[in-house]
């Protein structure tokens, strides 16, 4: 796994440079769609603070610890448009 400061995403292909983007992933032969998940940095920060106290204690999940997911600041400022997204920032 590789942590990137920024990623270029292509509709219908995924994250440029990812093995699934290049058709070499384990599940690449399957006909379903590959997706990414946007995770707010603020949510990861709240988990680390155990705020709200929904789990036994703090959970540290660094951006580089999850795959094919993009950690973004202020994800709520993103609007969805025609199958894609546009950041309000």
mmCIF file of N, CA, C and O in Angstrom:
data_model
loop_
_atom_site.group_PDB
_atom_site.id
_atom_site.type_symbol
_atom_site.label_atom_id
_atom_site.label_comp_id
_atom_site.label_asym_id
_atom_site.label_seq_id
_atom_site.Cartn_x
_atom_site.Cartn_y
_atom_site.Cartn_z
ATOM 1 N N UNK A 1 0.844 -1.168 0.000
ATOM 2 C CA UNK A 1 0.000 0.000 0.000
ATOM 3 C C UNK A 1 0.894 1.237 0.000
ATOM 4 O O UNK A 1 1.960 1.235 0.585
ATOM 5 N N UNK A 2 0.392 2.271 -0.645
ATOM 6 C CA UNK A 2 1.165 3.498 -0.759
ATOM 7 C C UNK A 2 0.312 4.693 -0.368
ATOM 8 O O UNK A 2 -0.813 4.842 -0.828
ATOM 9 N N UNK A 3 0.849 5.523 0.517
ATOM 10 C CA UNK A 3 0.150 6.744 0.907
ATOM 11 C C UNK A 3 0.469 7.828 -0.106
ATOM 12 O O UNK A 3 1.628 8.066 -0.446
ATOM 13 N N UNK A 4 -0.574 8.460 -0.627
ATOM 14 C CA UNK A 4 -0.414 9.539 -1.592
ATOM 15 C C UNK A 4 -0.916 10.845 -1.000
ATOM 16 O O UNK A 4 -1.895 10.850 -0.260
ATOM 17 N N UNK A 5 -0.292 11.927 -1.332
ATOM 18 C CA UNK A 5 -0.763 13.242 -0.888
ATOM 19 C C UNK A 5 -1.956 13.682 -1.725
ATOM 20 O O UNK A 5 -2.799 14.450 -1.282
ATOM 21 N N UNK A 6 -2.036 13.209 -2.968
ATOM 22 C CA UNK A 6 -3.189 13.481 -3.819
ATOM 23 C C UNK A 6 -3.349 12.308 -4.772
ATOM 24 O O UNK A 6 -2.413 11.545 -5.000
ATOM 25 N N UNK A 7 -4.556 12.153 -5.293
ATOM 26 C CA UNK A 7 -4.845 11.044 -6.196
ATOM 27 C C UNK A 7 -5.655 11.560 -7.374
ATOM 28 O O UNK A 7 -6.492 12.449 -7.227
ATOM 29 N N UNK A 8 -5.395 10.984 -8.529
ATOM 30 C CA UNK A 8 -6.167 11.311 -9.721
ATOM 31 C C UNK A 8 -7.118 10.148 -9.967
ATOM 32 O O UNK A 8 -6.689 9.007 -10.162
ATOM 33 N N UNK A 9 -8.410 10.438 -9.925
ATOM 34 C CA UNK A 9 -9.430 9.408 -10.114
ATOM 35 C C UNK A 9 -10.060 9.557 -11.490
ATOM 36 O O UNK A 9 -10.318 10.671 -11.945
ATOM 37 N N UNK A 10 -10.320 8.430 -12.126
ATOM 38 C CA UNK A 10 -10.921 8.413 -13.453
ATOM 39 C C UNK A 10 -12.221 7.626 -13.370
ATOM 40 O O UNK A 10 -12.231 6.477 -12.905
ATOM 41 N N UNK A 11 -13.308 8.245 -13.800
ATOM 42 C CA UNK A 11 -14.622 7.593 -13.766
ATOM 43 C C UNK A 11 -14.573 6.248 -14.491
ATOM 44 O O UNK A 11 -14.038 6.142 -15.587
ATOM 45 N N UNK A 12 -15.109 5.224 -13.829
ATOM 46 C CA UNK A 12 -15.156 3.897 -14.414
ATOM 47 C C UNK A 12 -13.858 3.116 -14.343
ATOM 48 O O UNK A 12 -13.812 1.956 -14.714
ATOM 49 N N UNK A 13 -12.787 3.747 -13.865
ATOM 50 C CA UNK A 13 -11.488 3.072 -13.767
ATOM 51 C C UNK A 13 -10.956 3.026 -12.345
ATOM 52 O O UNK A 13 -10.335 2.051 -11.957
ATOM 53 N N UNK A 14 -11.142 4.118 -11.589
ATOM 54 C CA UNK A 14 -10.654 4.155 -10.219
ATOM 55 C C UNK A 14 -9.495 5.120 -10.045
ATOM 56 O O UNK A 14 -9.395 6.129 -10.745
ATOM 57 N N UNK A 15 -8.600 4.785 -9.122
ATOM 58 C CA UNK A 15 -7.468 5.641 -8.785
ATOM 59 C C UNK A 15 -6.313 5.325 -9.733
ATOM 60 O O UNK A 15 -5.848 4.186 -9.809
ATOM 61 N N UNK A 16 -5.871 6.340 -10.440
ATOM 62 C CA UNK A 16 -4.772 6.163 -11.395
ATOM 63 C C UNK A 16 -3.549 5.591 -10.688
ATOM 64 O O UNK A 16 -3.158 6.060 -9.624
ATOM 65 N N UNK A 17 -2.975 4.555 -11.264
ATOM 66 C CA UNK A 17 -1.800 3.906 -10.682
ATOM 67 C C UNK A 17 -2.141 2.699 -9.817
ATOM 68 O O UNK A 17 -1.274 1.881 -9.527
ATOM 69 N N UNK A 18 -3.396 2.568 -9.396
ATOM 70 C CA UNK A 18 -3.821 1.423 -8.590
ATOM 71 C C UNK A 18 -3.851 0.175 -9.469
ATOM 72 O O UNK A 18 -4.098 0.233 -10.675
ATOM 73 N N UNK A 19 -3.611 -0.978 -8.883
ATOM 74 C CA UNK A 19 -3.599 -2.211 -9.681
ATOM 75 C C UNK A 19 -4.950 -2.489 -10.324
ATOM 76 O O UNK A 19 -5.020 -3.068 -11.407
ATOM 77 N N UNK A 20 -6.044 -2.083 -9.688
ATOM 78 C CA UNK A 20 -7.356 -2.274 -10.307
ATOM 79 C C UNK A 20 -7.558 -1.324 -11.478
ATOM 80 O O UNK A 20 -8.192 -1.679 -12.475
ATOM 81 N N UNK A 21 -7.004 -0.140 -11.384
ATOM 82 C CA UNK A 21 -7.043 0.810 -12.497
ATOM 83 C C UNK A 21 -6.380 0.178 -13.720
ATOM 84 O O UNK A 21 -6.843 0.333 -14.850
ATOM 85 N N UNK A 22 -5.301 -0.556 -13.469
ATOM 86 C CA UNK A 22 -4.537 -1.194 -14.550
ATOM 87 C C UNK A 22 -5.054 -2.583 -14.907
ATOM 88 O O UNK A 22 -4.445 -3.271 -15.732
ATOM 89 N N UNK A 23 -6.159 -3.027 -14.276
ATOM 90 C CA UNK A 23 -6.746 -4.329 -14.595
ATOM 91 C C UNK A 23 -5.968 -5.511 -14.069
ATOM 92 O O UNK A 23 -6.129 -6.630 -14.545
ATOM 93 N N UNK A 24 -5.135 -5.309 -13.039
ATOM 94 C CA UNK A 24 -4.280 -6.382 -12.523
ATOM 95 C C UNK A 24 -4.630 -6.791 -11.100
ATOM 96 O O UNK A 24 -3.882 -7.527 -10.473
ATOM 97 N N UNK A 25 -5.758 -6.320 -10.582
ATOM 98 C CA UNK A 25 -6.153 -6.678 -9.231
ATOM 99 C C UNK A 25 -6.779 -8.063 -9.172
ATOM 100 O O UNK A 25 -7.219 -8.611 -10.188
ATOM 101 N N UNK A 26 -6.822 -8.639 -7.992
ATOM 102 C CA UNK A 26 -7.382 -9.973 -7.784
ATOM 103 C C UNK A 26 -8.785 -10.099 -8.365
ATOM 104 O O UNK A 26 -9.132 -11.103 -8.978
ATOM 105 N N UNK A 27 -9.606 -9.076 -8.181
ATOM 106 C CA UNK A 27 -10.995 -9.135 -8.612
ATOM 107 C C UNK A 27 -11.237 -8.422 -9.938
ATOM 108 O O UNK A 27 -12.372 -8.253 -10.357
ATOM 109 N N UNK A 28 -10.186 -8.021 -10.636
ATOM 110 C CA UNK A 28 -10.326 -7.301 -11.903
ATOM 111 C C UNK A 28 -11.176 -8.038 -12.938
ATOM 112 O O UNK A 28 -11.932 -7.402 -13.662
ATOM 113 N N UNK A 29 -11.075 -9.378 -13.040
ATOM 114 C CA UNK A 29 -11.886 -10.074 -14.057
ATOM 115 C C UNK A 29 -13.399 -10.011 -13.803
ATOM 116 O O UNK A 29 -14.192 -10.250 -14.703
ATOM 117 N N UNK A 30 -13.799 -9.692 -12.584
ATOM 118 C CA UNK A 30 -15.232 -9.627 -12.275
ATOM 119 C C UNK A 30 -15.845 -8.400 -12.938
ATOM 120 O O UNK A 30 -15.218 -7.360 -13.045
ATOM 121 N N UNK A 31 -17.081 -8.535 -13.331
ATOM 122 C CA UNK A 31 -17.738 -7.475 -14.111
ATOM 123 C C UNK A 31 -18.368 -6.368 -13.272
ATOM 124 O O UNK A 31 -19.041 -5.514 -13.806
ATOM 125 N N UNK A 32 -18.161 -6.376 -11.966
ATOM 126 C CA UNK A 32 -18.782 -5.325 -11.152
ATOM 127 C C UNK A 32 -17.916 -4.066 -11.153
ATOM 128 O O UNK A 32 -16.805 -4.050 -11.652
ATOM 129 N N UNK A 33 -18.419 -3.001 -10.589
ATOM 130 C CA UNK A 33 -17.745 -1.708 -10.598
ATOM 131 C C UNK A 33 -16.841 -1.577 -9.377
ATOM 132 O O UNK A 33 -17.223 -1.937 -8.275
ATOM 133 N N UNK A 34 -15.648 -1.051 -9.565
ATOM 134 C CA UNK A 34 -14.732 -0.764 -8.461
ATOM 135 C C UNK A 34 -14.985 0.658 -8.000
ATOM 136 O O UNK A 34 -15.137 1.571 -8.799
ATOM 137 N N UNK A 35 -15.033 0.852 -6.717
ATOM 138 C CA UNK A 35 -15.324 2.165 -6.171
ATOM 139 C C UNK A 35 -14.308 2.534 -5.111
ATOM 140 O O UNK A 35 -13.563 1.687 -4.632
ATOM 141 N N UNK A 36 -14.300 3.802 -4.740
ATOM 142 C CA UNK A 36 -13.506 4.274 -3.618
ATOM 143 C C UNK A 36 -14.468 4.906 -2.623
ATOM 144 O O UNK A 36 -15.592 5.260 -2.958
ATOM 145 N N UNK A 37 -14.022 5.046 -1.396
ATOM 146 C CA UNK A 37 -14.819 5.672 -0.347
ATOM 147 C C UNK A 37 -14.092 6.923 0.111
ATOM 148 O O UNK A 37 -12.885 6.896 0.327
ATOM 149 N N UNK A 38 -14.837 8.007 0.250
ATOM 150 C CA UNK A 38 -14.269 9.230 0.791
ATOM 151 C C UNK A 38 -14.484 9.204 2.299
ATOM 152 O O UNK A 38 -15.605 9.025 2.771
ATOM 153 N N UNK A 39 -13.412 9.364 3.062
ATOM 154 C CA UNK A 39 -13.477 9.362 4.523
ATOM 155 C C UNK A 39 -13.013 10.722 5.011
ATOM 156 O O UNK A 39 -11.926 11.177 4.662
ATOM 157 N N UNK A 40 -13.827 11.358 5.818
ATOM 158 C CA UNK A 40 -13.457 12.673 6.351
ATOM 159 C C UNK A 40 -12.326 12.538 7.370
ATOM 160 O O UNK A 40 -12.394 11.710 8.276
ATOM 161 N N UNK A 41 -11.315 13.362 7.240
ATOM 162 C CA UNK A 41 -10.231 13.385 8.219
ATOM 163 C C UNK A 41 -10.787 13.674 9.603
ATOM 164 O O UNK A 41 -10.333 13.127 10.603
ATOM 165 N N UNK A 42 -11.811 14.511 9.654
ATOM 166 C CA UNK A 42 -12.425 14.861 10.938
ATOM 167 C C UNK A 42 -13.018 13.634 11.636
ATOM 168 O O UNK A 42 -13.015 13.543 12.863
ATOM 169 N N UNK A 43 -13.510 12.665 10.882
ATOM 170 C CA UNK A 43 -14.050 11.432 11.467
ATOM 171 C C UNK A 43 -12.908 10.602 12.057
ATOM 172 O O UNK A 43 -13.030 10.066 13.159
ATOM 173 N N UNK A 44 -11.792 10.505 11.336
ATOM 174 C CA UNK A 44 -10.634 9.772 11.870
ATOM 175 C C UNK A 44 -10.120 10.441 13.142
ATOM 176 O O UNK A 44 -9.748 9.767 14.106
ATOM 177 N N UNK A 45 -10.132 11.774 13.152
ATOM 178 C CA UNK A 45 -9.708 12.514 14.346
ATOM 179 C C UNK A 45 -10.635 12.225 15.528
ATOM 180 O O UNK A 45 -10.181 12.039 16.657
ATOM 181 N N UNK A 46 -11.947 12.165 15.275
ATOM 182 C CA UNK A 46 -12.923 11.882 16.338
ATOM 183 C C UNK A 46 -12.744 10.466 16.881
ATOM 184 O O UNK A 46 -12.835 10.247 18.096
ATOM 185 N N UNK A 47 -12.481 9.495 16.016
ATOM 186 C CA UNK A 47 -12.219 8.127 16.478
ATOM 187 C C UNK A 47 -11.002 8.088 17.395
ATOM 188 O O UNK A 47 -11.008 7.410 18.419
ATOM 189 N N UNK A 48 -9.973 8.826 17.035
ATOM 190 C CA UNK A 48 -8.752 8.858 17.846
ATOM 191 C C UNK A 48 -8.989 9.510 19.204
ATOM 192 O O UNK A 48 -8.313 9.194 20.174
ATOM 193 N N UNK A 49 -9.985 10.415 19.274
ATOM 194 C CA UNK A 49 -10.328 11.070 20.552
ATOM 195 C C UNK A 49 -11.394 10.285 21.321
ATOM 196 O O UNK A 49 -11.749 10.638 22.436
ATOM 197 N N UNK A 50 -11.952 9.236 20.681
ATOM 198 C CA UNK A 50 -13.087 8.500 21.235
ATOM 199 C C UNK A 50 -14.256 9.458 21.492
ATOM 200 O O UNK A 50 -14.856 9.469 22.559
ATOM 201 N N UNK A 51 -14.557 10.254 20.504
ATOM 202 C CA UNK A 51 -15.575 11.296 20.611
ATOM 203 C C UNK A 51 -16.547 11.208 19.447
ATOM 204 O O UNK A 51 -16.151 11.446 18.308
ATOM 205 N N UNK A 52 -17.802 10.813 19.714
ATOM 206 C CA UNK A 52 -18.356 10.465 21.011
ATOM 207 C C UNK A 52 -17.881 9.083 21.450
ATOM 208 O O UNK A 52 -17.421 8.303 20.624
ATOM 209 N N UNK A 53 -18.029 8.805 22.715
ATOM 210 C CA UNK A 53 -17.514 7.559 23.290
ATOM 211 C C UNK A 53 -18.398 6.375 22.890
ATOM 212 O O UNK A 53 -19.165 5.852 23.672
ATOM 213 N N UNK A 54 -18.283 5.945 21.639
ATOM 214 C CA UNK A 54 -19.095 4.842 21.122
ATOM 215 C C UNK A 54 -18.363 3.512 21.163
ATOM 216 O O UNK A 54 -18.966 2.470 21.012
ATOM 217 N N UNK A 55 -17.065 3.558 21.332
ATOM 218 C CA UNK A 55 -16.279 2.336 21.404
ATOM 219 C C UNK A 55 -15.602 2.268 22.768
ATOM 220 O O UNK A 55 -15.724 3.174 23.569
ATOM 221 N N UNK A 56 -14.887 1.182 23.027
ATOM 222 C CA UNK A 56 -14.235 0.973 24.313
ATOM 223 C C UNK A 56 -13.184 2.040 24.595
ATOM 224 O O UNK A 56 -12.995 2.466 25.716
ATOM 225 N N UNK A 57 -12.513 2.500 23.571
ATOM 226 C CA UNK A 57 -11.472 3.516 23.719
ATOM 227 C C UNK A 57 -11.115 4.091 22.366
ATOM 228 O O UNK A 57 -11.746 3.780 21.364
ATOM 229 N N UNK A 58 -10.106 4.933 22.336
ATOM 230 C CA UNK A 58 -9.703 5.548 21.077
ATOM 231 C C UNK A 58 -9.281 4.515 20.026
ATOM 232 O O UNK A 58 -8.739 3.464 20.356
ATOM 233 N N UNK A 59 -9.563 4.814 18.778
ATOM 234 C CA UNK A 59 -9.147 3.981 17.649
ATOM 235 C C UNK A 59 -8.270 4.845 16.755
ATOM 236 O O UNK A 59 -8.683 5.918 16.325
ATOM 237 N N UNK A 60 -7.062 4.367 16.496
ATOM 238 C CA UNK A 60 -6.167 5.092 15.608
ATOM 239 C C UNK A 60 -6.203 4.438 14.237
ATOM 240 O O UNK A 60 -5.800 3.288 14.084
ATOM 241 N N UNK A 61 -6.739 5.148 13.279
ATOM 242 C CA UNK A 61 -6.799 4.684 11.897
ATOM 243 C C UNK A 61 -6.205 5.791 11.040
ATOM 244 O O UNK A 61 -6.835 6.816 10.814
ATOM 245 N N UNK A 62 -4.966 5.589 10.640
ATOM 246 C CA UNK A 62 -4.278 6.597 9.840
ATOM 247 C C UNK A 62 -4.729 6.501 8.380
ATOM 248 O O UNK A 62 -5.140 5.427 7.937
ATOM 249 N N UNK A 63 -4.654 7.587 7.643
ATOM 250 C CA UNK A 63 -5.057 7.532 6.234
ATOM 251 C C UNK A 63 -4.379 6.407 5.450
ATOM 252 O O UNK A 63 -5.015 5.779 4.611
ATOM 253 N N UNK A 64 -3.127 6.103 5.750
ATOM 254 C CA UNK A 64 -2.449 5.044 4.996
ATOM 255 C C UNK A 64 -2.864 3.637 5.436
ATOM 256 O O UNK A 64 -2.436 2.661 4.837
ATOM 257 N N UNK A 65 -3.704 3.522 6.472
ATOM 258 C CA UNK A 65 -4.122 2.216 6.973
ATOM 259 C C UNK A 65 -5.337 1.627 6.252
ATOM 260 O O UNK A 65 -5.699 0.491 6.501
ATOM 261 N N UNK A 66 -5.969 2.380 5.385
ATOM 262 C CA UNK A 66 -7.139 1.831 4.682
ATOM 263 C C UNK A 66 -6.921 1.893 3.174
ATOM 264 O O UNK A 66 -6.316 2.797 2.642
ATOM 265 N N UNK A 67 -7.431 0.888 2.486
ATOM 266 C CA UNK A 67 -7.169 0.727 1.059
ATOM 267 C C UNK A 67 -8.286 1.309 0.197
ATOM 268 O O UNK A 67 -9.438 1.273 0.556
ATOM 269 N N UNK A 68 -7.872 1.811 -0.961
ATOM 270 C CA UNK A 68 -8.806 2.339 -1.948
ATOM 271 C C UNK A 68 -9.841 3.274 -1.348
ATOM 272 O O UNK A 68 -10.982 3.322 -1.764
ATOM 273 N N UNK A 69 -9.426 3.939 -0.317
ATOM 274 C CA UNK A 69 -10.259 4.952 0.317
ATOM 275 C C UNK A 69 -9.458 6.235 0.323
ATOM 276 O O UNK A 69 -8.246 6.222 0.459
ATOM 277 N N UNK A 70 -10.137 7.333 0.180
ATOM 278 C CA UNK A 70 -9.474 8.627 0.146
ATOM 279 C C UNK A 70 -9.848 9.415 1.387
ATOM 280 O O UNK A 70 -11.034 9.578 1.681
ATOM 281 N N UNK A 71 -8.861 9.858 2.125
ATOM 282 C CA UNK A 71 -9.096 10.698 3.285
ATOM 283 C C UNK A 71 -9.098 12.139 2.805
ATOM 284 O O UNK A 71 -8.140 12.584 2.174
ATOM 285 N N UNK A 72 -10.189 12.821 3.078
ATOM 286 C CA UNK A 72 -10.334 14.199 2.606
ATOM 287 C C UNK A 72 -10.777 15.095 3.752
ATOM 288 O O UNK A 72 -11.523 14.670 4.624
ATOM 289 N N UNK A 73 -10.306 16.340 3.769
ATOM 290 C CA UNK A 73 -10.798 17.278 4.780
ATOM 291 C C UNK A 73 -12.171 17.788 4.383
ATOM 292 O O UNK A 73 -12.446 17.982 3.201
ATOM 293 N N UNK A 74 -13.039 17.962 5.354
ATOM 294 C CA UNK A 74 -14.357 18.575 5.129
ATOM 295 C C UNK A 74 -15.102 17.929 3.971
ATOM 296 O O UNK A 74 -15.552 18.594 3.050
ATOM 297 N N UNK A 75 -15.265 16.623 4.027
ATOM 298 C CA UNK A 75 -15.948 15.874 2.972
ATOM 299 C C UNK A 75 -17.371 16.387 2.745
ATOM 300 O O UNK A 75 -17.888 16.312 1.655
ATOM 301 N N UNK A 76 -17.983 16.948 3.764
ATOM 302 C CA UNK A 76 -19.352 17.448 3.628
ATOM 303 C C UNK A 76 -19.445 18.605 2.638
ATOM 304 O O UNK A 76 -20.505 18.944 2.177
ATOM 305 N N UNK A 77 -18.297 19.209 2.314
ATOM 306 C CA UNK A 77 -18.313 20.324 1.374
ATOM 307 C C UNK A 77 -18.282 19.842 -0.075
ATOM 308 O O UNK A 77 -18.242 20.635 -0.994
ATOM 309 N N UNK A 78 -18.325 18.533 -0.263
ATOM 310 C CA UNK A 78 -18.305 17.985 -1.612
ATOM 311 C C UNK A 78 -19.730 17.773 -2.095
ATOM 312 O O UNK A 78 -20.574 17.245 -1.382
ATOM 313 N N UNK A 79 -20.009 18.209 -3.297
ATOM 314 C CA UNK A 79 -21.334 18.009 -3.879
ATOM 315 C C UNK A 79 -21.229 17.001 -5.018
ATOM 316 O O UNK A 79 -20.235 16.959 -5.737
ATOM 317 N N UNK A 80 -22.255 16.202 -5.149
ATOM 318 C CA UNK A 80 -22.266 15.169 -6.177
ATOM 319 C C UNK A 80 -22.926 15.737 -7.432
ATOM 320 O O UNK A 80 -23.940 16.399 -7.374
ATOM 321 N N UNK A 81 -22.316 15.456 -8.578
ATOM 322 C CA UNK A 81 -22.802 16.018 -9.824
ATOM 323 C C UNK A 81 -22.626 15.037 -10.963
ATOM 324 O O UNK A 81 -21.515 14.722 -11.352
ATOM 325 N N UNK A 82 -23.737 14.525 -11.477
ATOM 326 C CA UNK A 82 -23.680 13.663 -12.652
ATOM 327 C C UNK A 82 -22.783 12.454 -12.526
ATOM 328 O O UNK A 82 -22.049 12.112 -13.439
ATOM 329 N N UNK A 83 -22.822 11.765 -11.403
ATOM 330 C CA UNK A 83 -22.015 10.570 -11.204
ATOM 331 C C UNK A 83 -20.595 10.874 -10.735
ATOM 332 O O UNK A 83 -19.814 9.974 -10.530
ATOM 333 N N UNK A 84 -20.253 12.139 -10.573
ATOM 334 C CA UNK A 84 -18.937 12.503 -10.088
ATOM 335 C C UNK A 84 -19.075 13.420 -8.913
ATOM 336 O O UNK A 84 -20.164 13.614 -8.392
ATOM 337 N N UNK A 85 -17.990 14.017 -8.482
ATOM 338 C CA UNK A 85 -18.083 14.950 -7.381
ATOM 339 C C UNK A 85 -17.230 16.176 -7.647
ATOM 340 O O UNK A 85 -16.265 16.134 -8.388
ATOM 341 N N UNK A 86 -17.640 17.248 -7.033
ATOM 342 C CA UNK A 86 -16.929 18.520 -7.161
ATOM 343 C C UNK A 86 -16.709 19.065 -5.777
ATOM 344 O O UNK A 86 -17.652 19.193 -4.988
ATOM 345 N N UNK A 87 -15.462 19.366 -5.435
ATOM 346 C CA UNK A 87 -15.165 19.920 -4.120
ATOM 347 C C UNK A 87 -15.536 21.398 -4.092
ATOM 348 O O UNK A 87 -15.286 22.140 -5.036
ATOM 349 N N UNK A 88 -16.135 21.817 -2.977
ATOM 350 C CA UNK A 88 -16.515 23.216 -2.816
ATOM 351 C C UNK A 88 -15.311 24.054 -2.431
ATOM 352 O O UNK A 88 -15.401 25.260 -2.357
ATOM 353 N N UNK A 89 -14.182 23.427 -2.152
ATOM 354 C CA UNK A 89 -12.983 24.156 -1.739
ATOM 355 C C UNK A 89 -12.174 24.616 -2.923
ATOM 356 O O UNK A 89 -12.098 24.075 -3.933
#
